[in-house]
mmCIF file of C-alpha atoms in Angstrom:
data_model
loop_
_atom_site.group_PDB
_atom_site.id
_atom_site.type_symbol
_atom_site.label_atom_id
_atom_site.label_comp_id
_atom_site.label_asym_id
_atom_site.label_seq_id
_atom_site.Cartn_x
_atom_site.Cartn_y
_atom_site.Cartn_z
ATOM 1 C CA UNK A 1 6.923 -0.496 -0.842
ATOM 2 C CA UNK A 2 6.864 2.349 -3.508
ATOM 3 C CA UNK A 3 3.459 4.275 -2.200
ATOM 4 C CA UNK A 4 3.461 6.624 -5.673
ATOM 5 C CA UNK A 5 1.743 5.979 -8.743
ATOM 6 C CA UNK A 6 4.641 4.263 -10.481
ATOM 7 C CA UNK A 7 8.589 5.114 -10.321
ATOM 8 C CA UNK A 8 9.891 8.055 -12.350
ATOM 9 C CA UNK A 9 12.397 7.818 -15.128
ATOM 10 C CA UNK A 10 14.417 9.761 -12.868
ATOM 11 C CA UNK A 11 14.255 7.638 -10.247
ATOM 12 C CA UNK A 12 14.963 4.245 -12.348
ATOM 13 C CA UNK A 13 17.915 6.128 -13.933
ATOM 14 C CA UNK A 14 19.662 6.987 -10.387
ATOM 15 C CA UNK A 15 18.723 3.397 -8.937
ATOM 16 C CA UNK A 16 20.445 1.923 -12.419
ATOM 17 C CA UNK A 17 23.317 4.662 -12.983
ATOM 18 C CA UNK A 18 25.972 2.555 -11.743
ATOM 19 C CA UNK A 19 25.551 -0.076 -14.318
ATOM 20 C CA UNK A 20 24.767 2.808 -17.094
ATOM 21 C CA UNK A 21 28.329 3.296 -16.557
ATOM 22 C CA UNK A 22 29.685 0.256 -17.140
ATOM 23 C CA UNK A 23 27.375 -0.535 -19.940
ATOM 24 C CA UNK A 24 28.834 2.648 -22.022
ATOM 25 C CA UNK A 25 32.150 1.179 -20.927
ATOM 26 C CA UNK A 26 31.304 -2.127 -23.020
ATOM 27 C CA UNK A 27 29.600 -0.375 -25.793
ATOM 28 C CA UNK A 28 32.662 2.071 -26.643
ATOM 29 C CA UNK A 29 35.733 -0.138 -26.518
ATOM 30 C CA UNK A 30 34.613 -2.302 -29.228
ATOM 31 C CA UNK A 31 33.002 0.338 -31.529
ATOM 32 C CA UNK A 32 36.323 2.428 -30.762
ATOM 33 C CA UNK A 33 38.905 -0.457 -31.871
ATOM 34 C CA UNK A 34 36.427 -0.815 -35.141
ATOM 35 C CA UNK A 35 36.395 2.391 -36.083
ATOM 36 C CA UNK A 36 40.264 3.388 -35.583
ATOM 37 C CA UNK A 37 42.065 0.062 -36.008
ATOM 38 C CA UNK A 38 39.727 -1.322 -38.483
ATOM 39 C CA UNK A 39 39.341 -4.860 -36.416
ATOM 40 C CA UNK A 40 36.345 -5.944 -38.860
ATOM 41 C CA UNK A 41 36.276 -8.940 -36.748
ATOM 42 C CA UNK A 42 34.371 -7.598 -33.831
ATOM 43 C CA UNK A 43 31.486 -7.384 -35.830
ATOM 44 C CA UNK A 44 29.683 -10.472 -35.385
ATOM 45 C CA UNK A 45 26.671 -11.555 -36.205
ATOM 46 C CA UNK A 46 23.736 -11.027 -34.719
ATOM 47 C CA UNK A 47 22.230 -14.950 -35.053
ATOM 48 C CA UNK A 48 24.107 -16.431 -31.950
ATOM 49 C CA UNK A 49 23.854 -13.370 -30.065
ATOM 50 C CA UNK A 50 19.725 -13.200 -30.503
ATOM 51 C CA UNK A 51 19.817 -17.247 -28.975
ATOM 52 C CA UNK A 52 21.913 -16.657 -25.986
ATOM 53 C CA UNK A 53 19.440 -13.295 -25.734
ATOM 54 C CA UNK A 54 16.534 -15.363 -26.104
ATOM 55 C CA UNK A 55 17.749 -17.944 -22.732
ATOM 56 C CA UNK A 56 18.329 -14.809 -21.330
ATOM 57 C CA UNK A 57 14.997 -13.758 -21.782
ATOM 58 C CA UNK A 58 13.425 -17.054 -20.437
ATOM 59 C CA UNK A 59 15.256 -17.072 -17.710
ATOM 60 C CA UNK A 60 14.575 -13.354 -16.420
ATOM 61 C CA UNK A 61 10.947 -14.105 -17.266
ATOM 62 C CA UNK A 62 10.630 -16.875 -14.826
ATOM 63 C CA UNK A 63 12.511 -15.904 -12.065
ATOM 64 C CA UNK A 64 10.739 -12.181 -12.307
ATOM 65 C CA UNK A 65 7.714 -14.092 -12.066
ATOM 66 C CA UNK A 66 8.889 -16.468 -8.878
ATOM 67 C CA UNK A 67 10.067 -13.252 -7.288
ATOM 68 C CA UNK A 68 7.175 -11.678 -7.665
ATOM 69 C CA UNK A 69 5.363 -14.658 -6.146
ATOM 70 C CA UNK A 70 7.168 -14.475 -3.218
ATOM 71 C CA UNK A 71 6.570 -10.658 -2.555
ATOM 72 C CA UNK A 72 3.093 -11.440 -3.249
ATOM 73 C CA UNK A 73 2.977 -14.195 -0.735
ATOM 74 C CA UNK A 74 4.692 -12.203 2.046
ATOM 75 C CA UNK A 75 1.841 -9.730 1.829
ATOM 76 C CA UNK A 76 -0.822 -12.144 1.997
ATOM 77 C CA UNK A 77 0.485 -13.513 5.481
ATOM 78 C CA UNK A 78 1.327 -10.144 6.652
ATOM 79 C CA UNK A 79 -2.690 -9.495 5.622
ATOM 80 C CA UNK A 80 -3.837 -12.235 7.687
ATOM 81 C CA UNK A 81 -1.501 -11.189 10.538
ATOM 82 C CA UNK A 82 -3.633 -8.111 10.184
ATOM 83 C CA UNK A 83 -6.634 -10.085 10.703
ATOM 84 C CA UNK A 84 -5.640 -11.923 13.650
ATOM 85 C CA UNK A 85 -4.349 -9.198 15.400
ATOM 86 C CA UNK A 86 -7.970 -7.531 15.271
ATOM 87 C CA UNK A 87 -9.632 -11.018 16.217
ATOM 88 C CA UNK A 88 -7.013 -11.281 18.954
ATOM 89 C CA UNK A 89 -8.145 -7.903 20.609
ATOM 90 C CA UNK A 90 -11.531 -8.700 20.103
ATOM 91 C CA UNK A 91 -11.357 -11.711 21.788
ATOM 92 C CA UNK A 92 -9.383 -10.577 24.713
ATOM 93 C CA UNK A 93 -11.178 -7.845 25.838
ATOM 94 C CA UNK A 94 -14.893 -9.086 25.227
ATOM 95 C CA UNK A 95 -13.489 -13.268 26.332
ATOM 96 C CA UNK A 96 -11.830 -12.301 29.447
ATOM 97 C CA UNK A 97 -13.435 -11.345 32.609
ATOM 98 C CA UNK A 98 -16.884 -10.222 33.394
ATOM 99 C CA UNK A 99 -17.686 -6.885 32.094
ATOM 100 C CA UNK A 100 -20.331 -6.511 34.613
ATOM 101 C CA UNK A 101 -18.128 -7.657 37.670
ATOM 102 C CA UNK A 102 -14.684 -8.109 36.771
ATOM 103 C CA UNK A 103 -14.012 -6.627 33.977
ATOM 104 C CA UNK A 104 -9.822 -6.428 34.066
ATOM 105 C CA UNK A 105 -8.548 -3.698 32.222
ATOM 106 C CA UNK A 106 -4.956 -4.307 33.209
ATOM 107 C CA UNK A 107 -4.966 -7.809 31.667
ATOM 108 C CA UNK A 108 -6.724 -6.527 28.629
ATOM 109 C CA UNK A 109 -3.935 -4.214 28.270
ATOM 110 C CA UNK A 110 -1.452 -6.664 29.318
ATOM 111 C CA UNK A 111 -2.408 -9.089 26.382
ATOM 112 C CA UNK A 112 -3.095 -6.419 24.059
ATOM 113 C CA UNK A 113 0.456 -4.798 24.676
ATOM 114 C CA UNK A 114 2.168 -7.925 24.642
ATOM 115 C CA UNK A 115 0.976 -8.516 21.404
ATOM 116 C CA UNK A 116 1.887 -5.297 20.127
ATOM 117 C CA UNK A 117 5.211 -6.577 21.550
ATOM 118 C CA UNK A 118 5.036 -9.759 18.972
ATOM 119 C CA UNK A 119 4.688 -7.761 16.172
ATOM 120 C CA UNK A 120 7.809 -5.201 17.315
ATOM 121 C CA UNK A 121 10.008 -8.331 17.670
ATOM 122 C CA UNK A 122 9.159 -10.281 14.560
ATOM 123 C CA UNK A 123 9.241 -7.036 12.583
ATOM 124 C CA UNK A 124 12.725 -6.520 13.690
ATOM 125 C CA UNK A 125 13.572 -10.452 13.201
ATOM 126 C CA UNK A 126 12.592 -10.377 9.968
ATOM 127 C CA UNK A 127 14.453 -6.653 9.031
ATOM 128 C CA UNK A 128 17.877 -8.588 10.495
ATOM 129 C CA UNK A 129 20.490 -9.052 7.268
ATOM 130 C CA UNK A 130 21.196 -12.470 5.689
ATOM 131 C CA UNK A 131 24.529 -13.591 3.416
ATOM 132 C CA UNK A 132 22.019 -13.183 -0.198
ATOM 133 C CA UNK A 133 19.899 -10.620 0.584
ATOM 134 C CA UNK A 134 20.955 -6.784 -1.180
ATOM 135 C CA UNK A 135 19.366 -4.417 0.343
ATOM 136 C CA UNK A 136 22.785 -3.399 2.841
ATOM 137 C CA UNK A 137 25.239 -4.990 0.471
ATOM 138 C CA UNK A 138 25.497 -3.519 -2.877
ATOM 139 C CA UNK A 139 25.828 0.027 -3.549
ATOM 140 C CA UNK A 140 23.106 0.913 -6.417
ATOM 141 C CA UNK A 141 20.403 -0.311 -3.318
ATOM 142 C CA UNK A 142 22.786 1.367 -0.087
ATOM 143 C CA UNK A 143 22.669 4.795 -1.992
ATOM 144 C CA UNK A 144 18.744 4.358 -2.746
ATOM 145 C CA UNK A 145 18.274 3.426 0.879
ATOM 146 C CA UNK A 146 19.286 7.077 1.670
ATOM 147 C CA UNK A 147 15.849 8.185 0.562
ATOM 148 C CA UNK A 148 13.761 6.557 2.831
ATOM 149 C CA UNK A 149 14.464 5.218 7.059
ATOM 150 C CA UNK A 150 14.213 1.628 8.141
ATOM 151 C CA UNK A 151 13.229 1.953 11.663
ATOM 152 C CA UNK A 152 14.557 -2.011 12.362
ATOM 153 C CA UNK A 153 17.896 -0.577 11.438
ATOM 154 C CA UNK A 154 17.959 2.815 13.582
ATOM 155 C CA UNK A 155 16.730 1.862 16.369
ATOM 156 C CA UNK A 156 17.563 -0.808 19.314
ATOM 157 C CA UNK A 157 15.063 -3.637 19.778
ATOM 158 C CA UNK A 158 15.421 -3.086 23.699
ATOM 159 C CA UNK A 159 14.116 0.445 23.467
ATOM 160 C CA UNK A 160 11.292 -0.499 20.545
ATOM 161 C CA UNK A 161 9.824 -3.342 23.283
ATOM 162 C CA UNK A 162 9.912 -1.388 26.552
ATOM 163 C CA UNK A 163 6.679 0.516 26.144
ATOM 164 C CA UNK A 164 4.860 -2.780 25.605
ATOM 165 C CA UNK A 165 6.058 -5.469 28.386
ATOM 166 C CA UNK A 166 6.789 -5.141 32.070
ATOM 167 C CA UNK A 167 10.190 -5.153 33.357
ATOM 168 C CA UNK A 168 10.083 -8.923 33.850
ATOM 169 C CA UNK A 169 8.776 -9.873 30.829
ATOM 170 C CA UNK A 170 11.168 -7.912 28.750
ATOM 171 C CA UNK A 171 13.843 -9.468 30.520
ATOM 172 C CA UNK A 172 12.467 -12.609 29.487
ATOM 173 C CA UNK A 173 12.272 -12.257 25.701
ATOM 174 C CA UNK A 174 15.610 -10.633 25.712
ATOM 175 C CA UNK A 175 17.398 -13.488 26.866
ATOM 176 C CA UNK A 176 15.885 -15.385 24.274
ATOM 177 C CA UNK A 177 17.755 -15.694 20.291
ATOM 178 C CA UNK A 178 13.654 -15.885 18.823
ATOM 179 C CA UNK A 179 11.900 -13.329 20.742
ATOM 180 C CA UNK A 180 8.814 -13.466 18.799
ATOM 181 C CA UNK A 181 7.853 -17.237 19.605
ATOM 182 C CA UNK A 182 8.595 -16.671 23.368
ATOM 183 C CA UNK A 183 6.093 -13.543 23.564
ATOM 184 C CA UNK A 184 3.244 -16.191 22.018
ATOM 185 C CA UNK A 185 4.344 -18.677 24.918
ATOM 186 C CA UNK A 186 4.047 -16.182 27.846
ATOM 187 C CA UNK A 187 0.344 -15.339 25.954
ATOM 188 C CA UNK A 188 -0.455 -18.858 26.336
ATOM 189 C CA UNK A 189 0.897 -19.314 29.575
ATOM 190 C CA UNK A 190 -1.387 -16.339 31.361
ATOM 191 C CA UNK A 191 -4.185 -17.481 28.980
ATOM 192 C CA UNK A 192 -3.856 -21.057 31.379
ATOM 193 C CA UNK A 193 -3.072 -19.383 34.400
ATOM 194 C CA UNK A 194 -6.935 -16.655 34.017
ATOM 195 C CA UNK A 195 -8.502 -19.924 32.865
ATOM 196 C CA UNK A 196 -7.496 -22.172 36.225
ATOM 197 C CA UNK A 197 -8.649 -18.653 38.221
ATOM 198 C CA UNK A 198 -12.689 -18.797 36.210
ATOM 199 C CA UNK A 199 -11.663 -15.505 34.194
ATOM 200 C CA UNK A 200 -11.795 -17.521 30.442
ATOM 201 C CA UNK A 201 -14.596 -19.422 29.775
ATOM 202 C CA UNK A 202 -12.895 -22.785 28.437
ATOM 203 C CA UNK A 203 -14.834 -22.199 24.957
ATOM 204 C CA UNK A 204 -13.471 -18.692 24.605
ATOM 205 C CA UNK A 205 -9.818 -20.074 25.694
ATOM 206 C CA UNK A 206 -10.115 -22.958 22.647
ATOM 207 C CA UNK A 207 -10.832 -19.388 20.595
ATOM 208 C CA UNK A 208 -7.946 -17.793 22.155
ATOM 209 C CA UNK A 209 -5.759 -20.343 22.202
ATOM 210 C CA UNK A 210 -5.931 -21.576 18.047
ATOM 211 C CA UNK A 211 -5.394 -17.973 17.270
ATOM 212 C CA UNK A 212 -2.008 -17.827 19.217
ATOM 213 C CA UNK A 213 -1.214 -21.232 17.510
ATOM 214 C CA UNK A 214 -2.665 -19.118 14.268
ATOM 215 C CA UNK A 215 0.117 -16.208 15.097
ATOM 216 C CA UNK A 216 2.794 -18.995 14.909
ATOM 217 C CA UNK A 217 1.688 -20.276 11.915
ATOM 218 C CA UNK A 218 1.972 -16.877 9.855
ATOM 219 C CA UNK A 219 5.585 -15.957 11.570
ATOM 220 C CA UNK A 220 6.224 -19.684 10.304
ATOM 221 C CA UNK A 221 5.480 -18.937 6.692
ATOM 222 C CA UNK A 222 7.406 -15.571 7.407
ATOM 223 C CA UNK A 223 10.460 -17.147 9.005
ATOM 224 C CA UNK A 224 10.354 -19.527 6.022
ATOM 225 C CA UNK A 225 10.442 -16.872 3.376
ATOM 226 C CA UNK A 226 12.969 -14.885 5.297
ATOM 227 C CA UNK A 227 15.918 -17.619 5.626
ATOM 228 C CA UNK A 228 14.804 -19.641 2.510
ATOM 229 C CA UNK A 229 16.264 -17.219 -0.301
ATOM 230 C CA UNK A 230 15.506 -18.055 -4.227
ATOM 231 C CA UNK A 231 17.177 -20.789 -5.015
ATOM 232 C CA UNK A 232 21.230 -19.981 -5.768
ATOM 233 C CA UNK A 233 21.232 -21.878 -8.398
ATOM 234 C CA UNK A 234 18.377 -20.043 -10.416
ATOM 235 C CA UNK A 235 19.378 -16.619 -9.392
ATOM 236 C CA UNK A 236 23.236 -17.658 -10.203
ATOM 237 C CA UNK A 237 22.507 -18.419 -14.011
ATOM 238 C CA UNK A 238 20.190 -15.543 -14.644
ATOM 239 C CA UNK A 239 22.763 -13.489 -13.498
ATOM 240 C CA UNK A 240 25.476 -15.015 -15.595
ATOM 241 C CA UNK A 241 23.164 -15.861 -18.985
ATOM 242 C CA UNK A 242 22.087 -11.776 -18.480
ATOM 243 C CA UNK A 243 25.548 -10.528 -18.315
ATOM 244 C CA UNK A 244 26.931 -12.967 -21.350
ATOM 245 C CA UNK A 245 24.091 -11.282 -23.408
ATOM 246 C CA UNK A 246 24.901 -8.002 -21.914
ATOM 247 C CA UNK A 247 28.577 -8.497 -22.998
ATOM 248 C CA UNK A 248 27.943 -10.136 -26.474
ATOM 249 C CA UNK A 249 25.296 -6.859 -27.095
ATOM 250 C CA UNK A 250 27.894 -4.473 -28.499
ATOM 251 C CA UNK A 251 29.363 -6.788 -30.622
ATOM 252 C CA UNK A 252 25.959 -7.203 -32.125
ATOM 253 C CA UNK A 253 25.252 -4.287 -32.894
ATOM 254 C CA UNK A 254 28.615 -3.230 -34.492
ATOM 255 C CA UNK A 255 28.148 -6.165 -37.129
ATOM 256 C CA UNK A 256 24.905 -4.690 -38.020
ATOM 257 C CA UNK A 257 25.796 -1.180 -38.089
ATOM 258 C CA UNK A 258 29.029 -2.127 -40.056
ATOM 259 C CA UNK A 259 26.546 -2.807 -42.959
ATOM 260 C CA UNK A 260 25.122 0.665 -43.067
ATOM 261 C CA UNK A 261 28.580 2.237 -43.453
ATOM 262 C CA UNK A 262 29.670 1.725 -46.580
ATOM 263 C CA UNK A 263 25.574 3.215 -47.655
ATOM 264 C CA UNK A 264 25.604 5.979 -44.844
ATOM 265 C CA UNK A 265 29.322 6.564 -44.088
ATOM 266 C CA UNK A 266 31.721 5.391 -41.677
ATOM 267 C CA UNK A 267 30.404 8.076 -39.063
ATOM 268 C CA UNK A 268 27.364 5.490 -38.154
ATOM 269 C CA UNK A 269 29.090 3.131 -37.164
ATOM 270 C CA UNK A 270 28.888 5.083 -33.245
ATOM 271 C CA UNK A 271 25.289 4.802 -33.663
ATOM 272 C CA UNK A 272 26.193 1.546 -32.224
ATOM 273 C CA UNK A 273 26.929 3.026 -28.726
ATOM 274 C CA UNK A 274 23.693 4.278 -27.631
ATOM 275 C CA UNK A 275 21.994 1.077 -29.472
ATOM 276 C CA UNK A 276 24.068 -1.013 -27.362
ATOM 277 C CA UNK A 277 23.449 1.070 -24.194
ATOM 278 C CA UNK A 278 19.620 0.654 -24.424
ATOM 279 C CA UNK A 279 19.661 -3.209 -25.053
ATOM 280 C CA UNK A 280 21.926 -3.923 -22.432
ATOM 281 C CA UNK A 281 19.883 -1.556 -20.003
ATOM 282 C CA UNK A 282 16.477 -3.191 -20.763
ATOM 283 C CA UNK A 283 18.110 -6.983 -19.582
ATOM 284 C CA UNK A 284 19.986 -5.626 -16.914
ATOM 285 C CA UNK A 285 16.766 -3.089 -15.428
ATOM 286 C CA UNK A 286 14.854 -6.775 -15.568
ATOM 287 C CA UNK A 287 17.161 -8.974 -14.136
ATOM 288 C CA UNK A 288 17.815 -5.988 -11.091
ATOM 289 C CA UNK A 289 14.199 -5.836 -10.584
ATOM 290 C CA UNK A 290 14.206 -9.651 -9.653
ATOM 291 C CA UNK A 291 17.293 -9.425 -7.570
ATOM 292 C CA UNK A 292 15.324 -5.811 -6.104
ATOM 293 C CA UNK A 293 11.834 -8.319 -5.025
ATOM 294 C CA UNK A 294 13.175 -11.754 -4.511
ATOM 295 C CA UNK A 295 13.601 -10.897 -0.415
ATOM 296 C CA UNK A 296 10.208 -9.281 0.741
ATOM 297 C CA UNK A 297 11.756 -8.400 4.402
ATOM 298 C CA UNK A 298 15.169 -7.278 3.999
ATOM 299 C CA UNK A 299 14.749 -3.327 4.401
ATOM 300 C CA UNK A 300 14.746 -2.576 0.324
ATOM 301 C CA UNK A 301 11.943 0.209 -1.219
ATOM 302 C CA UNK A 302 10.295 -2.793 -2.660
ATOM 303 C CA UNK A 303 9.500 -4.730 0.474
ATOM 304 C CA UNK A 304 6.190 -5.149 2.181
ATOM 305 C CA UNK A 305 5.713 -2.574 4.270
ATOM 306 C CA UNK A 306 5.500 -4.603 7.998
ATOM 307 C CA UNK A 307 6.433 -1.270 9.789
ATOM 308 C CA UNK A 308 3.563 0.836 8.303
ATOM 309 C CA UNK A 309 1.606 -2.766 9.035
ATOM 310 C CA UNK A 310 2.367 -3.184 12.593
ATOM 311 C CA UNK A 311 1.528 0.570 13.087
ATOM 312 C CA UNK A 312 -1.942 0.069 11.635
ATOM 313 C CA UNK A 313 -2.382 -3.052 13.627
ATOM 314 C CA UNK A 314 -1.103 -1.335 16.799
ATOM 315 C CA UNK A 315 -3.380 2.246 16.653
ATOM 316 C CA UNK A 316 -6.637 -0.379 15.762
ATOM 317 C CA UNK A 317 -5.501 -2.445 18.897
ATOM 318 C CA UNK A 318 -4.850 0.455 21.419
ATOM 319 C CA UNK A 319 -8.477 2.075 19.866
ATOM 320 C CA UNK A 320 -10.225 -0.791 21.496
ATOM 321 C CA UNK A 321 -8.789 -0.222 24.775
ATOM 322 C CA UNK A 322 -10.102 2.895 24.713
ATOM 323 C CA UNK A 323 -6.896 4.695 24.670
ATOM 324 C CA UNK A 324 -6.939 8.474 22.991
ATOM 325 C CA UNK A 325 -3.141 9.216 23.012
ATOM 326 C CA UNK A 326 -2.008 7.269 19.685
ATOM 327 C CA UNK A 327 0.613 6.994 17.200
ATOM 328 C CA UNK A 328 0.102 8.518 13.798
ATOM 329 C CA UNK A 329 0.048 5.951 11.286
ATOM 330 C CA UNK A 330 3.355 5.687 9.038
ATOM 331 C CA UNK A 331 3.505 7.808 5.642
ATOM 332 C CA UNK A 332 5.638 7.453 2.584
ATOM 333 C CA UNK A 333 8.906 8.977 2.460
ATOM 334 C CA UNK A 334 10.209 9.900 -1.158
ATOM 335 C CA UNK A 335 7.071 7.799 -1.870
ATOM 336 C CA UNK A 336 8.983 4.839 -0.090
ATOM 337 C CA UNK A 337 6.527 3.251 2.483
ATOM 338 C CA UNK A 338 8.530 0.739 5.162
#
C-alpha cells in the first residue's frame, strides 16, 4: 500500500518507462515514413479511431472500477480479521481459567501465540505466486519491487512460525499443504480438551468457538479472492481493445496534423510524436493501474498491507499478556507499506 500522500510524477514515470519506450517507438515510425516518403496514406482519420477509443474507454472504466472493488474488499476482511483477533484475546484470557484460582498464563499464551501463528501462515499463503498475478512476473512491477521488502518472500515460513508454536505443534502444521486451517483446528481441539477439564465455562466456549469458525470464514473470503483472479476474459479484451487504440493513436494524430501543414509548414507534422506519446500514455497508465490492483495479496506496492496488519494485531495481542519486550510496528519504505 502506497503510505504517502499520493505517487510522484517521478515515480509514475519510472513505474511506466518501459512502455514510454515503446510508445515513442509507435509514434515515430509512422510520422517518419510521412514526412520522408510522403506515404499520405497513414494519415487516417480520426472518426474510427475516436470509436475503438471510446470501447476502450468503457472497458478500462469498468474493470478499474471491479479492481478496485476487490482491493477494497480485501481490506474490509483483513479489518474484521483485526477485530477478531482483539475479541479472540479478550476472550481467552478473561474466558479461560479462574483468575482468582487458576488463572493459566501458559494457555493464555499458548492460544494467544498460536494465533499469532494463524496470521504468520495465512499471511504467507496468501503472499505465495499464482499463473495471473504480476507482481514477480513482469519487469515494470520486478524493478519497482526493488524499492520496498516483502517479508513472505525473504524469509522461510519455518523460521517466521517457530517463535509462536511448540516443537510439536509446528511439526504439525508443517506437514500440512493449508497451514492456516490446521492452526484453527488445534485451537478448537484444546478449546474441547480445557472445556472437558471445567477451565471454559460452556457459554464462554460457544463465544470462543463461533469466533474460530469466524477466523475461517474471513481466510475463506481471502482464499477466495486470492485463487479467483478477474475474470480472463475481461482482463484479456481490455488489454487487447487498449493496445488496438494505443496502436491506431499515431495514425490519428498524423491525419490531423497533416492538415496544419500546408497552413504552418511541413515541420509540424512531428508535433504528432509527443501528441501521440501522451494519448497512448493516459490509456496505457489506466489500463496498468487495473492490472497493478486487480490481486490485493500478491506482494505489489498496491496491495493491502497484511504484514503491517498482522504486526498491529500481534503487538495489541502480546500487550494483553502483559508482555513488555515487543515488536515495533511496520513503517513505510519508499512510502511502500507491506
Amino acid at each position: 500500500m502506497h503510505a504517502g500522500q499520493r505517487y510522484t510524477l517521478k515515480e509514475f514515470l519510472f513505474w511506466t518507462r518501459r512502455d514510454i519506450y515503446i510508445l515513442v517507438v509507435l509514434a515515430t515510425i509512422p510520422t517518419t515514413l510521412l514526412f520522408f516518403f510522403h506515404w499520405q496514406w497513414l494519415a487516417i482519420p480520426w472518426v474510427p479511431i475516436a470509436l475503438v477509443g471510446t470501447a476502450a474507454a468503457f472497458i478500462v472504466g469498468f474493470r478499474n472500477t471491479q479492481t478496485y472493488n476487490r482491493l477494497w474488499e480485501a481490506r474490509q476482511i483483513y479489518g474484521a480479521i483485526v477485530n477478531s483477533s482483539r475479541a479472540w484475546g479478550m476472550l481467552v484470557k478473561d474466558g479461560i481459567g479462574d483468575p482468582a484460582k487458576d488463572p493459566m498464563p501458559e494457555e493464555h499464551r499458548q492460544m494467544i501465540y498460536r494465533h499469532i501463528a494463524w496470521l504468520t501462515a495465512l499471511r504467507y499463503q496468501l503472499r505465495e505466486n499464482r499463473a495471473w498475478e504480476n507482481a514477480r512476473s513482469k519487469p515494470s512491477y520486478i524493478e519497482y519491487g526493488r524499492l520496498y521488502r516483502v517479508e513472505e518472500w525473504d524469509t522461510k515460513l519455518d523460521d517466521a512460525l517457530k517463535p509462536y508454536l511448540s516443537e510439536e505443534d509446528l511439526h504439525f502444521v508443517l506437514a500440512r499443504k493449508n497451514r492456516a486451517t490446521h492452526l484453527i483446528s488445534l485451537q478448537s481441539a484444546q478449546l474441547k480438551t480445557l472445556k472437558s477439564q471445567g477451565h471454559i465455562d460452556p457459554l464462554d466456549h460457544v463465544e470462543l468457538e463461533q469466533l474460530l469458525v469466524n477466523l475461517y470464514e474471513q481466510q475463506g473470503k481471502c482464499e477466495r479472492l486470492k485463487n479467483f483472479p478477474y475474470p480472463r476474459q475481461f482482463a484479456t479484451i481490455n488489454q487487447m481493445f487498449v493496445r488496438l487504440f494505443i496502436c491506431l493513436i499515431p495514425f490519428g494524430t498524423l491525419g490531423e496534423f497533416s492538415k496544419l501543414s500546408d497552413k504552418l509548414g511541413s515541420w509540424i507534422i512531428w508535433l504528432a510524436i509527443p501528441f501521440s506519446v501522451i494519448i497512448s500514455w493516459v490509456f496505457m497508465a489506466m489500463e496498468k493501474i487495473g492490472e497493478s490492483t486487480e490481486n490485493p495479496f500478491e506482494g505489489s506496492a498496491n496491495d493491502v498491507p497484511v504484514t503491517a496488519m498482522s504486526r498491529t494485531i500481534e503487538i495489541d495481542l502480546r500487550e494483553m499478556l502483559g508482555e513488555l519486550d515487543l515488536p515495533p510496528a511496520l513503517t513505510p519504505v519508499n512510502n511502500i507499506l507491506m
